[in-house]
PDB file of C-alpha atoms in Angstrom:
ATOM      1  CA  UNK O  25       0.000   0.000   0.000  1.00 61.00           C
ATOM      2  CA  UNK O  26       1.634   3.051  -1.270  1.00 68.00           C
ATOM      3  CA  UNK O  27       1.772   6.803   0.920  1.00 67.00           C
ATOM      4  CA  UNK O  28      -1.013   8.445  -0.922  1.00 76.00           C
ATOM      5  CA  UNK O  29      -3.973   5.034  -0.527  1.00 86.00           C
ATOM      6  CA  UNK O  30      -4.737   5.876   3.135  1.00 87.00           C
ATOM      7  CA  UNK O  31      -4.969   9.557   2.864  1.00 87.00           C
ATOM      8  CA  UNK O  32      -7.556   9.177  -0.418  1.00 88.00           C
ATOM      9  CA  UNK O  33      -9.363   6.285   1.365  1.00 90.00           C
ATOM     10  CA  UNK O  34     -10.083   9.021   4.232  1.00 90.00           C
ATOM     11  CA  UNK O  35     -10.645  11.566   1.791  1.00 90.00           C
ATOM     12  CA  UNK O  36     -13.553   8.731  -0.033  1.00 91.00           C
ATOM     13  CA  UNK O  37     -14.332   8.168   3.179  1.00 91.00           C
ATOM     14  CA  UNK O  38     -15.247  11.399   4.420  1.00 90.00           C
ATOM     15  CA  UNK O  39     -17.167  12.391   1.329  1.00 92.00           C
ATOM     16  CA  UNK O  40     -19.240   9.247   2.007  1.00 92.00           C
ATOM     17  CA  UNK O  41     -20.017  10.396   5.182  1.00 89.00           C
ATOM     18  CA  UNK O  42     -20.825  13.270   4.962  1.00 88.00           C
ATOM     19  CA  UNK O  43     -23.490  12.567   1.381  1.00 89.00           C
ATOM     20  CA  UNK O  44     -24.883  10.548   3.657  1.00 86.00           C
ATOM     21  CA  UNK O  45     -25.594  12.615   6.852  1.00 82.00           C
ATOM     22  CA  UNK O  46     -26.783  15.273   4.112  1.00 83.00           C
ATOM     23  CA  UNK O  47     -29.118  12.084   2.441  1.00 83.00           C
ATOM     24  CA  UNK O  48     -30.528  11.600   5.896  1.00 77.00           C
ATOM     25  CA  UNK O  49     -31.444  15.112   6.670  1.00 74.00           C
ATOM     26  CA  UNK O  50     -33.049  16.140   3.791  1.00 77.00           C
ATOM     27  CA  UNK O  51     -35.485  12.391   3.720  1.00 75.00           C
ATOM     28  CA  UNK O  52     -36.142  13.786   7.505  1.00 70.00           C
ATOM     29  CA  UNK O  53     -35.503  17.340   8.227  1.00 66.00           C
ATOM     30  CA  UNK O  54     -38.108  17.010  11.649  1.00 65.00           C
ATOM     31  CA  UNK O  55     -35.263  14.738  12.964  1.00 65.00           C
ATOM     32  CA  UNK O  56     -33.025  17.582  13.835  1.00 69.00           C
ATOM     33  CA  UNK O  57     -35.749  20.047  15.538  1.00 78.00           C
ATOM     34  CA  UNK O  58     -37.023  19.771  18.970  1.00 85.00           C
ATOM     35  CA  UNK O  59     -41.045  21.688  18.417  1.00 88.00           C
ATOM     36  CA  UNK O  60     -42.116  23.750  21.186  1.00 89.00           C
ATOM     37  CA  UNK O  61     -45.451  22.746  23.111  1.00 90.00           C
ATOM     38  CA  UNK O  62     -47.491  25.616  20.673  1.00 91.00           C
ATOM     39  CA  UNK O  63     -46.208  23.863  17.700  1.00 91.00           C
ATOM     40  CA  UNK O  64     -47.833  20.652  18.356  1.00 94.00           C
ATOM     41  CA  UNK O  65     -50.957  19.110  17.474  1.00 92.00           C
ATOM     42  CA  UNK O  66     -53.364  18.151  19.886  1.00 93.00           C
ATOM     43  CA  UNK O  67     -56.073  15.352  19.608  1.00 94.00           C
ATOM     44  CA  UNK O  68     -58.379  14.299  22.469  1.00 94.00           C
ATOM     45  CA  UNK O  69     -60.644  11.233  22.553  1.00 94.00           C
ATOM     46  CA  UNK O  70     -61.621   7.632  23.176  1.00 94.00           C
ATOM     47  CA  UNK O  71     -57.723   5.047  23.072  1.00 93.00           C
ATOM     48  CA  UNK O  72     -58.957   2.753  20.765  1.00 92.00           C
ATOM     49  CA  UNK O  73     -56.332   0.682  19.395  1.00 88.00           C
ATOM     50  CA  UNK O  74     -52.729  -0.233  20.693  1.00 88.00           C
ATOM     51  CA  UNK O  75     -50.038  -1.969  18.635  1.00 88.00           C
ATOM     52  CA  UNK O  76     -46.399  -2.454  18.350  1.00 86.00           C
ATOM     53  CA  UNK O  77     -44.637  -2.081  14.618  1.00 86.00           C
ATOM     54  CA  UNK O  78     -41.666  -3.309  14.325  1.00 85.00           C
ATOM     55  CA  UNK O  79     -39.712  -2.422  11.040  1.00 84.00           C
ATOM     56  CA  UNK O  80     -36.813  -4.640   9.607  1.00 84.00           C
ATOM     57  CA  UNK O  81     -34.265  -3.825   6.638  1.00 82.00           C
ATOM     58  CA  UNK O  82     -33.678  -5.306   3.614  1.00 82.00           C
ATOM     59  CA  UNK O  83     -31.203  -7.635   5.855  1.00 85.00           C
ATOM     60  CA  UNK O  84     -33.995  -8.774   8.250  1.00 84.00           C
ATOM     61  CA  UNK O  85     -32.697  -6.995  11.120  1.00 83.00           C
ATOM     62  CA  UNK O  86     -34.577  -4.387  13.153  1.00 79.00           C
ATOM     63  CA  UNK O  87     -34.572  -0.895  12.027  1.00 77.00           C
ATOM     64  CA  UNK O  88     -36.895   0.870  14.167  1.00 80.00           C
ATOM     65  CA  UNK O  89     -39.844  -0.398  16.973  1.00 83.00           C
ATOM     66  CA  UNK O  90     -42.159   1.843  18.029  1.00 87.00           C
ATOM     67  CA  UNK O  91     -46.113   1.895  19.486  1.00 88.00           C
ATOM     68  CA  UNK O  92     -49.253   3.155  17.367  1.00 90.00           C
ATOM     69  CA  UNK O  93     -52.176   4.652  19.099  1.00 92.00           C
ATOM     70  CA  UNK O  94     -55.168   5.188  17.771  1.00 93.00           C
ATOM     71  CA  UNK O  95     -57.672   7.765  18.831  1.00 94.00           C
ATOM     72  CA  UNK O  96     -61.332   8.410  18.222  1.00 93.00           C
ATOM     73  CA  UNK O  97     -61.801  11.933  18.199  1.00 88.00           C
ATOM     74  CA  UNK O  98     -64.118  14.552  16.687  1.00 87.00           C
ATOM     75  CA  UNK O  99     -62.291  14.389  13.820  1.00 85.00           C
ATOM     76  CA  UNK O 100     -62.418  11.007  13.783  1.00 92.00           C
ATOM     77  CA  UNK O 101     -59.586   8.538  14.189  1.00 93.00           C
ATOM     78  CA  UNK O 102     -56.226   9.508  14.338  1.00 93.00           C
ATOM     79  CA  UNK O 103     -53.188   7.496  14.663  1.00 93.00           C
ATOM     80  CA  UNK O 104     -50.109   8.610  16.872  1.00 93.00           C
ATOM     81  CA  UNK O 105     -46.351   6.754  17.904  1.00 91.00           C
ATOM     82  CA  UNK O 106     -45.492   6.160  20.509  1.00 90.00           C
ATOM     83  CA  UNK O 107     -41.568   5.692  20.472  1.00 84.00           C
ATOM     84  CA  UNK O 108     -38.334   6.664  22.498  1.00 81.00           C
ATOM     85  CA  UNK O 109     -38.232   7.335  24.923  1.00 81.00           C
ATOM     86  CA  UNK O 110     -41.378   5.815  25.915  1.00 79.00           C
ATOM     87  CA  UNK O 111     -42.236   2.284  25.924  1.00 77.00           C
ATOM     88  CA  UNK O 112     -45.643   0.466  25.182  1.00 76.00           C
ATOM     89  CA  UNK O 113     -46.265  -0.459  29.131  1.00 82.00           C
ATOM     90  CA  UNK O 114     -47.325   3.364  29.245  1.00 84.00           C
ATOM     91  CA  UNK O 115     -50.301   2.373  26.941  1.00 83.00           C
ATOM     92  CA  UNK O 116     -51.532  -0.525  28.941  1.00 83.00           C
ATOM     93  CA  UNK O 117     -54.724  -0.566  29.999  1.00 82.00           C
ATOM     94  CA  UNK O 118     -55.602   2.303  28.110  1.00 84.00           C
ATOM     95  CA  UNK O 119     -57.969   0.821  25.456  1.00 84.00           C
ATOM     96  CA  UNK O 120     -61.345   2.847  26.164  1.00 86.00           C
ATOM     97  CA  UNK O 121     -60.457   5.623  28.317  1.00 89.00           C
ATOM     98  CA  UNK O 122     -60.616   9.392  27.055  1.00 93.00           C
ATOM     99  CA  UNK O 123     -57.005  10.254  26.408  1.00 94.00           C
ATOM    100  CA  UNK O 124     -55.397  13.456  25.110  1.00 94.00           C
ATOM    101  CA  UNK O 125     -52.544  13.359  22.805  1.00 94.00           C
ATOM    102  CA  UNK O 126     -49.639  16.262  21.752  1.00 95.00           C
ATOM    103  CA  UNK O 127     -47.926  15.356  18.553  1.00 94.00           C
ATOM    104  CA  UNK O 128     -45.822  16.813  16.426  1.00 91.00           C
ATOM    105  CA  UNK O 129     -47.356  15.925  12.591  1.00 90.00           C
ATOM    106  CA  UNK O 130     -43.931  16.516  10.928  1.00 85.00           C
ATOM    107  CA  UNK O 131     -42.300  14.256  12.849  1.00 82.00           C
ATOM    108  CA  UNK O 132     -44.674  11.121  11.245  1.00 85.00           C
ATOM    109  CA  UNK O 133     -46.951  11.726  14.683  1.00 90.00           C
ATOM    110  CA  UNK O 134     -44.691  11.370  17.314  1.00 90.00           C
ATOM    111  CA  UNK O 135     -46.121  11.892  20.301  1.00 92.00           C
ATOM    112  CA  UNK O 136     -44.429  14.081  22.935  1.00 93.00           C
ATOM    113  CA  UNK O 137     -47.580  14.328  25.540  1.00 93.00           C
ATOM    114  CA  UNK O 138     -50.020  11.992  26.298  1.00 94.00           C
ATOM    115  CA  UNK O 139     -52.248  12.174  29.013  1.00 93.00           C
ATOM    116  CA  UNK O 140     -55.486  10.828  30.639  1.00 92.00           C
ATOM    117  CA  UNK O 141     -58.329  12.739  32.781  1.00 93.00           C
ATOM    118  CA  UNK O 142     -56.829  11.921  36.069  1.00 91.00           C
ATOM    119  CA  UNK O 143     -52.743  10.982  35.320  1.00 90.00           C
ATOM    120  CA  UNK O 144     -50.126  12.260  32.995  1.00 92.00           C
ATOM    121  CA  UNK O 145     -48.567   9.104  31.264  1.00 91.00           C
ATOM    122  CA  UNK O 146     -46.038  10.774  29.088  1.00 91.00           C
ATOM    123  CA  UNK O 147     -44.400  14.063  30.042  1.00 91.00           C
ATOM    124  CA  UNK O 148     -43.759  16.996  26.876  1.00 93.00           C
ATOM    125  CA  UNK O 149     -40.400  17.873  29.293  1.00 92.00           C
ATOM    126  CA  UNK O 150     -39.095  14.351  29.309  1.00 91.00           C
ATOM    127  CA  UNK O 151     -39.495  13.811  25.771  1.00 89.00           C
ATOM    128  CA  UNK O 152     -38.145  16.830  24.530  1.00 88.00           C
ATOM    129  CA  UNK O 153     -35.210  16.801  26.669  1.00 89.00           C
ATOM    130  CA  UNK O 154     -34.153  13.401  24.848  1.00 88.00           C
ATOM    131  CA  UNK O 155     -35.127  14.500  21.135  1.00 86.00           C
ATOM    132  CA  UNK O 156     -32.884  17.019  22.381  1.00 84.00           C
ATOM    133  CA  UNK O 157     -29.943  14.714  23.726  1.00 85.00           C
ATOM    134  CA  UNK O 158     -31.044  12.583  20.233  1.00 78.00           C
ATOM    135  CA  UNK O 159     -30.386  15.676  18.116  1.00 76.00           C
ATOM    136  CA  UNK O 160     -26.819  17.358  19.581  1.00 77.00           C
ATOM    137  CA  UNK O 161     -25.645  13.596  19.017  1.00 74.00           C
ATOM    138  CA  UNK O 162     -26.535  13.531  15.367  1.00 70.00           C
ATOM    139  CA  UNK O 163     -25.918  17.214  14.845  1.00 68.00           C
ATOM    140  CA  UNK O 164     -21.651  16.061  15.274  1.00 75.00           C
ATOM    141  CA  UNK O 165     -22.422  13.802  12.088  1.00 76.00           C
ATOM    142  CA  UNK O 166     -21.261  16.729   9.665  1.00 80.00           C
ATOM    143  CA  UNK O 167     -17.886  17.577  12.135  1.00 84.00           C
ATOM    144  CA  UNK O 168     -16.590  13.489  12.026  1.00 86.00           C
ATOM    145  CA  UNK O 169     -17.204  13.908   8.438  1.00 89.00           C
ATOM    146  CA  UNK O 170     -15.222  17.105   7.574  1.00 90.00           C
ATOM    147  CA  UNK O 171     -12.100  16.094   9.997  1.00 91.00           C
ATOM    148  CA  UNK O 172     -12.473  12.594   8.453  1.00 91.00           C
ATOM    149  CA  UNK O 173     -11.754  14.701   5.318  1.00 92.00           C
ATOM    150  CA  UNK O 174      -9.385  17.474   6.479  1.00 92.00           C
ATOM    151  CA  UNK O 175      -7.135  14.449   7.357  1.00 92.00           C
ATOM    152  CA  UNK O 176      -7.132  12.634   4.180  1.00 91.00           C
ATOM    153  CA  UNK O 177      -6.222  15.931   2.821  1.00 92.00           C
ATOM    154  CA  UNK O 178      -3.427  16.609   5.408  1.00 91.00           C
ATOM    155  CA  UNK O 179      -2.275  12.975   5.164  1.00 88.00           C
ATOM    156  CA  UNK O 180      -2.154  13.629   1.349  1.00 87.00           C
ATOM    157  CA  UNK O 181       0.413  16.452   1.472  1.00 89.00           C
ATOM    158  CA  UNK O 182       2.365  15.262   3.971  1.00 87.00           C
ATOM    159  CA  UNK O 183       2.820  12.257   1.286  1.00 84.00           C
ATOM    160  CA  UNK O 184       3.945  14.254  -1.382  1.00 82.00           C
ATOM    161  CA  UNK O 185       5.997  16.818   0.871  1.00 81.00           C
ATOM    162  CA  UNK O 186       8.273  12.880   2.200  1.00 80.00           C
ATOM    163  CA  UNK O 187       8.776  12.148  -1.433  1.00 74.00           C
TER     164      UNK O 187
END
């Protein structure tokens, strides 16, 4: 393996990286944002329906697992997740009882508040607090990327300057 491979496979590598963080943001910009309280949607109503969804990739292997609730409102029904960093146990027993729901619709539904007439089963605070953890760890994506980058490039002329 010759001086200049390394350097150009971080250089590859980097670029890689770094279409791909930019892939992933623009299939899901709501992945990066952290809505206030205002800016979600609110639906009240009968809990109807409970029930888990797990998605798998092309491989077979679990992407993502998450909880569907659905609602019967005025509107009629709507259908929220339930996901990190909730579980499904907060959704037991729930099937009948008047619940209200804050969601943010960008986000495919995710639900952020969720409460009943006499108990608060998910907290906004909570959840926002680990979108927000969720988002400063993917918001570093773009950094790895360009120092991946500025070292294939450093790497690079420090090959050419030893020869």
């Amino acid at each position: 393996m010759s001086l200049k491979t390394i350097p150009l496979l971080l250089i590859i590598g980097g670029l890689v990286w770094l279409g791909a963080e930019y892939a992933e943001n623009r299939k899901r910009p709501s992945r990066l944002t952290v809505p206030t309280e205002a800016e979600l949607s609110t639906v009240s109503g009968k809990a109807i329906n409970a029930r888990v969804i797990e998605r798998k990739s092309k491989k077979n292997v679990l992407a993502s697992r998450f909880t569907e609730l659905d609602i019967k409102g005025a509107e009629g029904i709507v259908t929220v997740r339930v996901g990190e960093p909730n579980s499904e146990r907060v959704l037991t027993g729930l099937s009948g009882e008047t619940v209200t729901a804050k969601f943010d619709p960008k986000d495919e539904k995710a639900v952020f508040s969720l409460s009943t007439p006499t108990r608060q089963l998910i907290n906004y605070r909570d959840t926002a607090a680990y979108k927000h953890k969720l988002v400063e760890a993917n918001s570093s994506g773009y950094t790895v990327g360009w120092i991946v980058v500025a070292l294939g490039v450093a790497g690079l002329w420090i090959s050419r300057k030893l020869q």
